[in-house]
Coordinates of C-alpha atoms and ligand atoms in Angstrom, one line a residue:
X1 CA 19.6 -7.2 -27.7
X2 CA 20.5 -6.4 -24.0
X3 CA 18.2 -5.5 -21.5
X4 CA 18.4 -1.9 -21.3
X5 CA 18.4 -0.3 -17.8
X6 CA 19.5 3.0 -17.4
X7 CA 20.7 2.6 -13.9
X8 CA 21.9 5.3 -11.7
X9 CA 22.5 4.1 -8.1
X10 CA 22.8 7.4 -5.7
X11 CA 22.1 4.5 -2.3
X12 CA 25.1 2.8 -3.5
X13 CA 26.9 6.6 -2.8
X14 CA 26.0 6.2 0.7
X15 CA 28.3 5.0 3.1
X16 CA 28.9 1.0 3.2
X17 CA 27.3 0.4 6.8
X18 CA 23.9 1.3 5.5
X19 CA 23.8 -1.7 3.3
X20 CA 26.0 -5.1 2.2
X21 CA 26.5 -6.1 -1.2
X22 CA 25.4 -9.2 -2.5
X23 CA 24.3 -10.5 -5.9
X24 CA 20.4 -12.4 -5.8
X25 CA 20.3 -16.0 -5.6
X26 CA 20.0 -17.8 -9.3
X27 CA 17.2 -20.1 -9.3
X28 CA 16.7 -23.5 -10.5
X29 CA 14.0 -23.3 -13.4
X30 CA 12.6 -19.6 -14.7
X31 CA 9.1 -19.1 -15.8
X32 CA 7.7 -15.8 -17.0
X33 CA 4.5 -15.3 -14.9
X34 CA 3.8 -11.5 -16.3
X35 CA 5.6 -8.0 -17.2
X36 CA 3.4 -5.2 -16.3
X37 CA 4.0 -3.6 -19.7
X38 CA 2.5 -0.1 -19.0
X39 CA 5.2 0.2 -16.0
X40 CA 8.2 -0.8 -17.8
X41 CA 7.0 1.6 -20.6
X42 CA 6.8 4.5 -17.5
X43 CA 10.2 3.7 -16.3
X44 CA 11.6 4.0 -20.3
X45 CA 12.2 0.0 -20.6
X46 CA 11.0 -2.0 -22.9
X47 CA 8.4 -4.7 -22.5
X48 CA 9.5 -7.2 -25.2
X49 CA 13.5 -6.9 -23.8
X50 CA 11.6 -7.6 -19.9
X51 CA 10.1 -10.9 -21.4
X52 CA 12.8 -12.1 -23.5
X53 CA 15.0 -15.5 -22.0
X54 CA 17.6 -12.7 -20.7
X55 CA 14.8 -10.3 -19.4
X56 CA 13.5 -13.8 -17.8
X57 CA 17.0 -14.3 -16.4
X58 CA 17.7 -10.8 -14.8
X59 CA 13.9 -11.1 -13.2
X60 CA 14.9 -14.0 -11.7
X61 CA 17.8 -12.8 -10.0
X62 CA 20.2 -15.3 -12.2
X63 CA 22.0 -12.7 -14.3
X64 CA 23.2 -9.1 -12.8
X65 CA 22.1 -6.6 -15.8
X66 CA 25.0 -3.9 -16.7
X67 CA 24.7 -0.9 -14.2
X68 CA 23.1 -2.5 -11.5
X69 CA 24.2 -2.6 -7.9
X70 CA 22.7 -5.1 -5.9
X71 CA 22.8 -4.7 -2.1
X72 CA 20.3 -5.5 0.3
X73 CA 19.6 -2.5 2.5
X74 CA 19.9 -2.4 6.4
X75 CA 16.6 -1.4 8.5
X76 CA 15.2 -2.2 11.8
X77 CA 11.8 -1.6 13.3
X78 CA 9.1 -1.8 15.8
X79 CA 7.2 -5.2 14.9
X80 CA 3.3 -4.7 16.4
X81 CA 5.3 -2.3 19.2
X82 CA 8.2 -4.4 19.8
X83 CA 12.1 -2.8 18.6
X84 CA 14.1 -5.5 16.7
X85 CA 16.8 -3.3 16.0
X86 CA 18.4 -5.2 13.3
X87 CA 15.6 -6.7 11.1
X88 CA 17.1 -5.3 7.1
X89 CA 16.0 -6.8 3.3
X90 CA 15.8 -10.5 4.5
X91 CA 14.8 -11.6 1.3
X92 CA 15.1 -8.8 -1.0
X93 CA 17.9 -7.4 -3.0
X94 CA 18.0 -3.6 -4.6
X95 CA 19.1 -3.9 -8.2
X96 CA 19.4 -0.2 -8.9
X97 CA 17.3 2.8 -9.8
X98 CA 16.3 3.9 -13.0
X99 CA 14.9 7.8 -13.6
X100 CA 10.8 6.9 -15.2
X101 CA 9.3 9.2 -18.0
X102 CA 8.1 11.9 -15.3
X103 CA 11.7 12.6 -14.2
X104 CA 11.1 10.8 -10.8
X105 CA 13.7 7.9 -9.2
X106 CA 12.5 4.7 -8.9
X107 CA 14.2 1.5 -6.9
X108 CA 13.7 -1.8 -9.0
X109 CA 14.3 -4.5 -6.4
X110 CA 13.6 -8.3 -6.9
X111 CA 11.5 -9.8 -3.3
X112 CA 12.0 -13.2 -3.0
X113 CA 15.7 -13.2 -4.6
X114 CA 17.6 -15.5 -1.6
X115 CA 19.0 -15.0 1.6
X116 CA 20.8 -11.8 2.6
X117 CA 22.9 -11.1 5.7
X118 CA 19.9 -9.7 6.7
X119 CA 17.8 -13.2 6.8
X120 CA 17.7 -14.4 10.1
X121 CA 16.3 -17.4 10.0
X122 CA 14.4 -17.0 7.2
X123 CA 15.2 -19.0 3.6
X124 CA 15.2 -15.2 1.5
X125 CA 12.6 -16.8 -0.2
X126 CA 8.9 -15.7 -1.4
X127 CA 6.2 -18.3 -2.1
X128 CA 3.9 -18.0 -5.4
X129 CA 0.5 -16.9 -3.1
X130 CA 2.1 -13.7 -1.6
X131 CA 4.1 -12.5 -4.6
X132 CA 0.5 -12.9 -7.2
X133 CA -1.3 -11.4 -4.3
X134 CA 1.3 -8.5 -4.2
X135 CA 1.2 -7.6 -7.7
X136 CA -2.9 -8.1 -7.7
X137 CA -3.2 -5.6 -5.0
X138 CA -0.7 -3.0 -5.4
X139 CA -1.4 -2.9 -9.6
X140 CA -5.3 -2.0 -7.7
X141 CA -4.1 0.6 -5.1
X142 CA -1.9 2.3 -8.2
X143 CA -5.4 2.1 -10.3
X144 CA -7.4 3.3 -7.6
X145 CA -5.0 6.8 -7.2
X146 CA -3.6 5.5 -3.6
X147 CA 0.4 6.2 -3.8
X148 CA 1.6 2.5 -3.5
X149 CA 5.0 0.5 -4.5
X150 CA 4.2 -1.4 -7.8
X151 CA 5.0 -4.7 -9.4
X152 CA 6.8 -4.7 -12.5
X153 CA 7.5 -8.6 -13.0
X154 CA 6.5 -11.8 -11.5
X155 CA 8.3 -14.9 -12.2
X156 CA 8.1 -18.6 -11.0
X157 CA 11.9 -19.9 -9.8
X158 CA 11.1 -23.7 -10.3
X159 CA 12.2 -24.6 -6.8
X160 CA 9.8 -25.3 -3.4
X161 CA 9.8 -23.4 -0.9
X162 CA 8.8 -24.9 2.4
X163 CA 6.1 -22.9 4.7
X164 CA 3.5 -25.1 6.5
X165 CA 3.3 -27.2 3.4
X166 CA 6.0 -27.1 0.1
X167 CA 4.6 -23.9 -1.9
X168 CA 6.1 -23.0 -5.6
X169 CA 8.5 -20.3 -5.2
X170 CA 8.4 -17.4 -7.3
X171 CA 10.2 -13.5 -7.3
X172 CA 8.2 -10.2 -7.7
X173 CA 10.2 -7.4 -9.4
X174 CA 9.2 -4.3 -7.0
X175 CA 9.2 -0.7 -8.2
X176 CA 9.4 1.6 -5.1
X177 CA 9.9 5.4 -5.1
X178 CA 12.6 4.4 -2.6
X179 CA 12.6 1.4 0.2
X180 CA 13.5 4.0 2.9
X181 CA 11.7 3.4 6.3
X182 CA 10.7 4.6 9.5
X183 CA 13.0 1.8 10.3
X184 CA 15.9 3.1 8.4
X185 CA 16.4 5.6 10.5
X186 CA 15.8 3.6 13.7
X187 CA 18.1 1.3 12.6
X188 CA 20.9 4.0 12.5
X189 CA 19.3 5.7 15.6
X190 CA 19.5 3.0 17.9
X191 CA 23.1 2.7 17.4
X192 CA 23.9 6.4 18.5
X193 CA 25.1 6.9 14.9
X194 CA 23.7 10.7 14.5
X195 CA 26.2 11.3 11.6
X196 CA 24.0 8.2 9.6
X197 CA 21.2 9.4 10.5
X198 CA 22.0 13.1 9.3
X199 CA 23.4 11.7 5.7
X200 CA 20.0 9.4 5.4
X201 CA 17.9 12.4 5.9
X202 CA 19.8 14.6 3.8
X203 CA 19.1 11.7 0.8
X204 CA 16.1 11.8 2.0
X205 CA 15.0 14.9 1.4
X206 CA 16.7 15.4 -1.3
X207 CA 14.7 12.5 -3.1
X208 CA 11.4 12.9 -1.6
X209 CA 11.0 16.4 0.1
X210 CA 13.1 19.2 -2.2
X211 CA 11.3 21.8 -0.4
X212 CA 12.7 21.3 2.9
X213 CA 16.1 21.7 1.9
X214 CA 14.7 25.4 2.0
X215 CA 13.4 25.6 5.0
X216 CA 14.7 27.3 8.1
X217 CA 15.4 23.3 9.8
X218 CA 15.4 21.2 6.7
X219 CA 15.3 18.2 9.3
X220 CA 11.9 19.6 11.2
X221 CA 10.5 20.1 7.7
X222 CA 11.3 16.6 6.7
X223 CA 9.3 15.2 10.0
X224 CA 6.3 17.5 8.8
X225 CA 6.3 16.2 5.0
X226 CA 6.4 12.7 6.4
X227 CA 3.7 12.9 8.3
X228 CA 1.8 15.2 6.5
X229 CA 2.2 11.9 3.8
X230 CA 1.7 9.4 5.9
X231 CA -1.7 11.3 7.5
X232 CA -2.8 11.9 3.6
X233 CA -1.9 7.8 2.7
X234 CA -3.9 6.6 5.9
X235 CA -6.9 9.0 5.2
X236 CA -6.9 7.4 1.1
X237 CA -6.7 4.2 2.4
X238 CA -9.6 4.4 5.3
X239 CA -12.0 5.5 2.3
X240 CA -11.3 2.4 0.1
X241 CA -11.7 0.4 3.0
X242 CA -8.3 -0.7 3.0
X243 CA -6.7 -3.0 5.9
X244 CA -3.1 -2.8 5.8
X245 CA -2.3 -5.3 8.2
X246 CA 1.1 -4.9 9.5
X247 CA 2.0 -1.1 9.6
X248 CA 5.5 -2.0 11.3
X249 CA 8.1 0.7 11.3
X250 CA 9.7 -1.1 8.9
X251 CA 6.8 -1.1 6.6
X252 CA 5.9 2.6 6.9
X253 CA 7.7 4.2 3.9
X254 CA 9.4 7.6 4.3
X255 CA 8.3 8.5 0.6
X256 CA 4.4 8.1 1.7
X257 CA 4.2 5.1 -0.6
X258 CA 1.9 2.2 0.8
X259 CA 4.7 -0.6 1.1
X260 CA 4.9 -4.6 2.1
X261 CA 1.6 -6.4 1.4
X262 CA 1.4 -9.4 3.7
X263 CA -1.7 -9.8 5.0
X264 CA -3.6 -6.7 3.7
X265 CA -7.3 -6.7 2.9
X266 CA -10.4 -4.9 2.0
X267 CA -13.3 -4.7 4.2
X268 CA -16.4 -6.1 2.5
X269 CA -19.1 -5.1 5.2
X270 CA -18.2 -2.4 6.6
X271 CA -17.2 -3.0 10.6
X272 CA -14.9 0.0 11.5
X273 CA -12.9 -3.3 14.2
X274 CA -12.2 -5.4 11.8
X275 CA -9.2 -7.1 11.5
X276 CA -8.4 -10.3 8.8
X277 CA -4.5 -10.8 10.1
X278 CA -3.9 -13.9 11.7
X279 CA -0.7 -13.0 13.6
X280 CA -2.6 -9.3 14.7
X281 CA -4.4 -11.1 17.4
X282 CA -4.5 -7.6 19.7
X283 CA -6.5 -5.9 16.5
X284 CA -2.9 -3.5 16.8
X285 CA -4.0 -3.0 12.8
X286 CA -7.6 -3.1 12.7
X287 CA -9.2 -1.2 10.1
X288 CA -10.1 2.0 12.2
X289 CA -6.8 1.9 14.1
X290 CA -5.0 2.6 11.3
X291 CA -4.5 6.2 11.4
X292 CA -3.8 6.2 15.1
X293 CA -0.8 3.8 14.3
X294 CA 0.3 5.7 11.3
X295 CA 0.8 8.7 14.1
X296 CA 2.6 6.2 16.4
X297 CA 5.3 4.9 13.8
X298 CA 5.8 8.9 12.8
X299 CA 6.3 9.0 16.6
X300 CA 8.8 6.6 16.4
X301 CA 10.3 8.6 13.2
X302 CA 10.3 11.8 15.0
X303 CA 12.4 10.2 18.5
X304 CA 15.1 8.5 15.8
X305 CA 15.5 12.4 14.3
X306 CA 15.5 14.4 17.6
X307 CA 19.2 15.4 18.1
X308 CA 18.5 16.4 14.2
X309 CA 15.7 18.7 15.2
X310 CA 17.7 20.9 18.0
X311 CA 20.8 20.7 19.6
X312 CA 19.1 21.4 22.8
X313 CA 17.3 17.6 23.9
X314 CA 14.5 19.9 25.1
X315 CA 13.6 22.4 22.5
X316 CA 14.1 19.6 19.9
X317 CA 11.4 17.4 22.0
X318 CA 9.2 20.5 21.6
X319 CA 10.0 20.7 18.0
X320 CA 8.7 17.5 17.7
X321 CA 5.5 17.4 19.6
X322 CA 4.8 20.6 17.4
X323 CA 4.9 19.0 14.0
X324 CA 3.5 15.6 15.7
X325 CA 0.6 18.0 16.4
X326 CA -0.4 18.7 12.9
X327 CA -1.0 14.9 11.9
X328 CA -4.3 14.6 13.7
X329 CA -5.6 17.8 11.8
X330 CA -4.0 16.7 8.6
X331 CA -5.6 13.3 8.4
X332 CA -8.9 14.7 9.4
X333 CA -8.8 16.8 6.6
X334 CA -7.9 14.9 4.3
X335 CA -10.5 11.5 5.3
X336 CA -13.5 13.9 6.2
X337 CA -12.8 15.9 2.0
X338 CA -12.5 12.3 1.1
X339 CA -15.5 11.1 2.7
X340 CA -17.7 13.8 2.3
X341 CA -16.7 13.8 -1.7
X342 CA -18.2 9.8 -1.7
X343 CA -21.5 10.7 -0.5
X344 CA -21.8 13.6 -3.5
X345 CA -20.6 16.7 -0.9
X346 CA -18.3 18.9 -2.7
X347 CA -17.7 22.0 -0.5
X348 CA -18.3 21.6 3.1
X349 CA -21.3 23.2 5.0
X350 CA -22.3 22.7 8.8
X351 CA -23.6 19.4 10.3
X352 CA -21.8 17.6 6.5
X353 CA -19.5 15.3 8.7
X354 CA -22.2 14.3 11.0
X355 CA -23.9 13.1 8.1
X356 CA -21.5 11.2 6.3
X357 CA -20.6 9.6 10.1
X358 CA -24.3 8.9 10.4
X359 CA -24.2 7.0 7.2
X360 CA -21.2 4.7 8.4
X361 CA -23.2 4.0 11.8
X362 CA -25.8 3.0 10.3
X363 CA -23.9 0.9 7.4
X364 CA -22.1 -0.8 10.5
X365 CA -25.7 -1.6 12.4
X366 CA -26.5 -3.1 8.9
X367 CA -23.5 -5.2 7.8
X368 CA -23.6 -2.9 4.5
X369 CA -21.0 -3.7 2.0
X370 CA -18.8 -1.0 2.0
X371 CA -17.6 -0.5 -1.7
X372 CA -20.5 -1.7 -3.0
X373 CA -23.3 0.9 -0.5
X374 CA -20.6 3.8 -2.4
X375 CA -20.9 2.5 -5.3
X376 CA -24.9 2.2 -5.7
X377 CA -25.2 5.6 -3.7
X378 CA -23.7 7.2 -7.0
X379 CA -26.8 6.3 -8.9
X380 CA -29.2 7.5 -6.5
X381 CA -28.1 10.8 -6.3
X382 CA -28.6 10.9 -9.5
X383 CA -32.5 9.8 -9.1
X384 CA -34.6 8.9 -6.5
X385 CA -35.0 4.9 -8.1
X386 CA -31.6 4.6 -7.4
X387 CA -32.4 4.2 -3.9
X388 CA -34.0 0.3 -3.4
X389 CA -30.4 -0.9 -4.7
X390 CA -28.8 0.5 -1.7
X391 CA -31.3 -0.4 0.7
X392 CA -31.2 -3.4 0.0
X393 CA -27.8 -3.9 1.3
X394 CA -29.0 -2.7 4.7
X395 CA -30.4 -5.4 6.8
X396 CA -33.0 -2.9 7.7
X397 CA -33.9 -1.3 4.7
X398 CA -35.4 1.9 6.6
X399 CA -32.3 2.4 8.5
X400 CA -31.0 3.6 4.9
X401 CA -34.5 5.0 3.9
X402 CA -34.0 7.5 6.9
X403 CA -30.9 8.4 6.0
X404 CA -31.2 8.7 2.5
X405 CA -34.6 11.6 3.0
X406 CA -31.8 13.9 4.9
X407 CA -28.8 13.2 2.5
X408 CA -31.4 14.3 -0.3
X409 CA -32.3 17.5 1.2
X410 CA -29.0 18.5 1.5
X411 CA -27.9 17.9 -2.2
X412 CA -30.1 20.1 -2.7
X413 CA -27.7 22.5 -1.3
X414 CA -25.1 21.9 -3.9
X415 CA -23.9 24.3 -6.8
X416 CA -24.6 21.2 -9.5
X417 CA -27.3 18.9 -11.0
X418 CA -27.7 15.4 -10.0
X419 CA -25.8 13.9 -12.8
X420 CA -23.3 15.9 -11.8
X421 CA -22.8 14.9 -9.0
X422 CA -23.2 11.1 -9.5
X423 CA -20.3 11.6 -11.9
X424 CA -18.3 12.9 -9.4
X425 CA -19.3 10.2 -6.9
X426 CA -18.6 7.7 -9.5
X427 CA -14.8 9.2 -10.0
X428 CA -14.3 8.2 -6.1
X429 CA -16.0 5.1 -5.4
X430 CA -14.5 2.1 -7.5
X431 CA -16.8 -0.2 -8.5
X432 CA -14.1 -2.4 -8.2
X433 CA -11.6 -3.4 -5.5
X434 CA -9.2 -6.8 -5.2
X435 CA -11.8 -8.1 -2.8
X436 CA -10.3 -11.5 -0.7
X437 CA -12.4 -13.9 -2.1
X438 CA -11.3 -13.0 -5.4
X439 CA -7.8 -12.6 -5.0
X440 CA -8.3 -15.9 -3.2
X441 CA -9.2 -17.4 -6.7
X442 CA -6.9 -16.5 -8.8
X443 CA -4.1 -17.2 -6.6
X444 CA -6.1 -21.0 -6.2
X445 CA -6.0 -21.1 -9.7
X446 CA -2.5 -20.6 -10.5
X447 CA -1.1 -22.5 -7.6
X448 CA -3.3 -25.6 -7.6
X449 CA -3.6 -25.3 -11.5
X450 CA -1.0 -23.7 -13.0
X451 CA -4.1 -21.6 -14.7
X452 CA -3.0 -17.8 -14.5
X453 CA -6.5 -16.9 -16.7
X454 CA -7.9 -15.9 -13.2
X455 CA -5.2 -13.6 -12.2
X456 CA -5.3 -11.8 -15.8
X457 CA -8.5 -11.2 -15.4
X458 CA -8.4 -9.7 -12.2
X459 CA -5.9 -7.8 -13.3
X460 CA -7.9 -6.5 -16.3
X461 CA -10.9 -5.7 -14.3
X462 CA -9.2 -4.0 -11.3
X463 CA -7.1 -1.7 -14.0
X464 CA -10.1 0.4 -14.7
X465 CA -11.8 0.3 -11.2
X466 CA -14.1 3.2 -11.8
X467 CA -15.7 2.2 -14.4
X468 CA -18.6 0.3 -14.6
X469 CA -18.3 -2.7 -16.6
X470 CA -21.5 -5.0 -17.3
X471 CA -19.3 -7.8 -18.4
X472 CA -17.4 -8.0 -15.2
X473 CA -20.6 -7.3 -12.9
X474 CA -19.6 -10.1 -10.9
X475 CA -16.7 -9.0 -9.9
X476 CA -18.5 -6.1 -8.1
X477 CA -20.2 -8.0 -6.0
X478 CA -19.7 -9.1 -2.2
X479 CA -18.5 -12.6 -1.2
X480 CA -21.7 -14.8 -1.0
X481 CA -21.2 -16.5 2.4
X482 CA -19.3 -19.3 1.7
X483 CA -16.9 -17.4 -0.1
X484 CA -16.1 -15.0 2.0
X485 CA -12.3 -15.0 3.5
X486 CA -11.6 -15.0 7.7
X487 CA -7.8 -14.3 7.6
X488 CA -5.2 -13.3 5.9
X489 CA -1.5 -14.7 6.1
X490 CA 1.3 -13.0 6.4
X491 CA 3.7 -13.4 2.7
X492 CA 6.1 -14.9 4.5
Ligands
AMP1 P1 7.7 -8.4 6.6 O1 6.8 -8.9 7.7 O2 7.5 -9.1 5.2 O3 7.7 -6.9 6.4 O4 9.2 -8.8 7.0 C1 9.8 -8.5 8.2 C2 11.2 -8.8 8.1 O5 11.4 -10.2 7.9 C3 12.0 -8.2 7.0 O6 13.3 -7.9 7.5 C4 12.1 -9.2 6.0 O7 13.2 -9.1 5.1 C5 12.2 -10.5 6.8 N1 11.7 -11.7 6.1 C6 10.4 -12.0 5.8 N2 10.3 -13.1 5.1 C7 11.6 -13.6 5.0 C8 12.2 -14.8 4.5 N3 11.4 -15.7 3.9 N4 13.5 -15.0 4.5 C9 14.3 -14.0 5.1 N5 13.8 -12.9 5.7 C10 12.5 -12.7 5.6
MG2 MG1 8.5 -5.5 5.5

C-alpha cells in the first residue's frame, strides 16, 4: 500500500528565487529508529504505512512520495549579532505540507537529508546525537504545552558522518507549522527585493495571522502578532527553565513555534546567567537574556518589513517603534501570570510579583533545583508537611522557611482550598523535564550501544510530564554531581 500523503504545497506557489529544488540525498543503509505514531495519526497518516520498508525509504530521503515537492528554502540571518545574508536549509529539504486533523498546515521536512545549494561548507548531514536529542526534547516542549516544531520520524542512514570523531548519521522527519524565519524575510530584505518581501508576508499572514488581513495595515498587524508570539513563547519557556541556545534570526520562527534545537538545555539549579552552549561564549543566550534577544531578532523583523509598514521611511520607523513597544508589556504579562500561577497565585493582588521574585532570589542564593523546588512547592500548599521536602533543596533551609511563612499567609487570600490549589500548581509545574544528564543517556546508549531502550523510556516518561509517576521517580530528580552536564554542542 503506498504511503499516503495528502500533500498540498502552497511554498512551492511562491516565486522560484525563494527556494531551489532539489530531491534529498538517498542513503546507504536505512534503519527505522521510531515513528511518533500519535503525530502521524494528527496529521491523518498512518503509522503502520510510516514504518513499512517504503515508509522507511521516503523517511530516509531515498524515495520522493507522490505529491511531494522537495526544495530547500532560502533564509539568511543574524548568527549571535552577526548578518550572513545568505545562510538557507543547508541540510534540510521541505517535502511538502499536509493539512492535520485540526484543519491547520503543517511542513514535513527531513533534517539531515544531504547537501543543498544552501550548504556552504557543510556535508547536509545530521549526526545520530543531535537528531535523538531533537526528537527527545521537542516531543517534551509539545507535552509540556510550549508551541514547538515536532518530530515525526527518526531514522539511522548507515553511513558516517565525520564531526570531531566519525558519528552514525541519521535523518529526523520535522513537522513545523511552517519553516518561515525572521531570516526569511532578511534574506529577501537585504537584497532590496520589497516585492518578495510583500508576497512572503502576504503567505505569511495568510497562514499564521488570518486576522491581520483585516486590519487597517495588514503588514503592521503582522509585526504585532509576531511579537506578541514570540513575547508569549519566550515567557513559556523562562518558566520551564528552558535555555534555547542559539535564538539566531534564522532560528526565530515567524509562526511563534520554538524551532532548531542545537545546543538547548534546561536549567537544573536555578541561576538566572546560566548558559550550557559551548560556542555562546559572550552568554548572548543565557537563560535570563532570552527575552531581551527575542525583542532584538523582532527588531531585526521589524527593519526587514519597514518600507511594508509606510511609504513614508519616517512614519513607518514610528510604526515600528510603536508595536516594538508592546513586546516588553506583553512578555511581562505573560511570564509574571505564568509565574505567579506556579507558586499557587491565581488572580493577581499587590506586592504578588515581589513575592514570586523573592522566591527566585533566594532559590538562586541556594542553588535550588528549579523544576524540582516547583514541583515539591505543589504539595506544600496543600499542607504545611509539605514544606521540609522543599527546604531541603535550599542550601539554607531557613532561607526557604522565611519565605515559605509569607507565601502561606497570602494563600490565604485565595478564592480556593489548598488542594485546590496544589492541583492547579501541579497542572503547571512538570514533574518532569528532558533534563541534560538524561538526554545525555539515552543518546550514550543508542550511539555507543545501539540500545534505544533508554530513549523509549525517556520518551514515555517525558509524554506525561505532569503527572507524578512513582515508577519513574528517578527521573525527577537532579543530576547527582557527577552526572551533571557543562555544555551543550551545537547539532551540527
Ligand atoms: P543551525 O545552527 O543548525 O541553525 O544552522 C545554521 C545554518 O547552517 C543553517 O543554514 C543550516 O542549514 C546550516 N547547516 C548546519 N549544519 C549543516 C551541515 N551539516 N551541512 C550543511 N549546512 C549546515
Ligand atoms: Mg537553524
Amino acid at each position: 500500500m503506498p504511503v499516503g500523503f495528502s500533500f498540498d504545497n502552497s511554498y512551492s506557489r511562491l516565486p522560484g528565487h525563494f527556494y531551489a529544488r532539489l530531491d534529498p540525498t538517498p542513503v546507504a543503509a536505512p534503519r527505522m529508529v521510531r515513528v511518533n505514531a500519535g503525530l502521524a495519526a494528527s496529521l491523518g497518516l498512518d503509522e503502520d504505512e510510516l514504518a513499512s520498508p517504503e515508509g522507511l525509504e521516503i523517511l530516509a530521503g531515498n524515495r520522493v512520495p507522490e505529491g511531494a515537492a522537495p526544495m530547500a528554502l532560502a533564509y539568511a540571518g543574524h548568527q549571535f549579532g552577526n548578518f550572513v545574508p545568505q545562510l538557507g536549509d543547508g541540510r534540510a529539504v521541505l517535502l511538502g505540507e499536509v493539512i492535520g486533523r485540526d484543519g491547520v498546515r503543517r511542513d514535513v521536512q527531513l533534517k539531515g537529508s544531504g547537501p543543498t545549494p544552501y550548504s556552504r561548507r557543510g556535508d547536509g548531514r545530521a549526526a545520530l546525537g543531535p537528531v535523538l536529542r531533537e526528537y527527545i526534547i521537542s516531543e517534551a516542549m509539545a507535552a509540556l504545552g510550549v508551541p514547538t516544531t515536532r518530530a515525526l520520524a527518526a531514522v539511522i542512514t548507515g553511513e558516517d558522518v565525520w564531526r570531531e570523531t566519525v558519528l552514525p548519521g541519521a535523518v529526523l522527519t520535522r513537522v513545523a507549522a511552517s519553516h518561515m524565519r525572521v531570516g526569511t524575510f532578511q534574506y529577501f530584505a537585504a537584497r532590496g527585493d520589497t516585492d518578495a518581501v510583500r508576497q512572503l508576508a502576504d503567505y505569511a499572514i495568510a497562514r499564521h495571522y488570518p486576522e491581520a488581513a483585516q486590519a487597517e495595515n495588514p503588514y503592521r498587524a503582522l509585526l504585532a502578532g509576531v511579537a506578541g508570539r514570540q513575547a508569549e513563547l519566550v515567557a513559556r519557556w523562562l518558566l520551564i527553565g528552558f535555555i534555547h541556545g542559539v535564538m539566531n534570526t534564522d532560528n526565530s520562527s515567524i509562526s511563534g513555534e520554538t524551532i532548531d534545537y542545537g545546543p538547548c538545555a534546561f536549567l537544573d539549579a536555578y541561576e538566572p546567567g546560566k548558559v550550557f552552549s559551548s560556542i555562546d561564549q559572550a552568554g548572548r543566550y543565557a537563560y535570563a537574556n532570552q527575552p531581551h534577544m527575542a525583542a532584538w531578532n523582532v527588531t531585526r523583523l521589524a527593519e526587514a518589513l519597514l518600507p511594508l509598514l509606510d511609504p513614508d521611511e519616517d512614519e513607518a520607523v514610528v510604526a515600528a517603534e510603536q508595536v516594538l513597544a508592546g513586546f516588553g508589556p506583553a512578555f511581562e504579562s505573560a511570564y509574571f501570570s505564568g509565574l505567579l500561577r506556579k507558586i499557587g497565585i491565581s488572580a493577581e493582588q499587590e506586592g504578588d510579583r515581589a513575592l514570586a521574585q523573592d522566591l527566585l532570589k533566594r532559590m538562586a542564593e541556594n542553588g535550588a533545583d528549579f523544576t524540582l523546588t516547583f514541583r515539591r512547592l505543589c504539595d506544600a500548599a496543600a499542607e504545611p508537611q509539605g514544606d521540609s521536602p522543599v527546604r531541603e533543596l535550599f542550601a539554607d533551609g531557613a532561607a526557604y522557611d522565611a519565605w515559605a511563612g509569607v507565601w502561606r499567609a497570602r494563600l490565604h487570600n485565595e478564592t480556593t482550598g489548598a488542594q485546590a490549589i496544589a492541583a492547579a500548581m501541579r497542572a503547571v509545574n512538570p514533574a518532569f523535564i528532558p533534563r541534560n544528564h538524561l538526554v545525555e543517556e539515552a543518546l550514550n546508549a543508542a550511539i555507543e550501544r545501539d540500545d534505544f531502550a533508554p530513549f523509549e523510556q525517556l520518551l514515555e516518561v517525558l509524554s506525561r510530564p505532569f503527572d507524578d509517576n512513582l515508577a519513574f521517580a528517578r527521573y525527577a530528580l537532579p543530576p547527582q554531581p557527577e552526572q551533571r552536564v557543562l555544555r551543550t554542542f551545537c547539532g551540527t
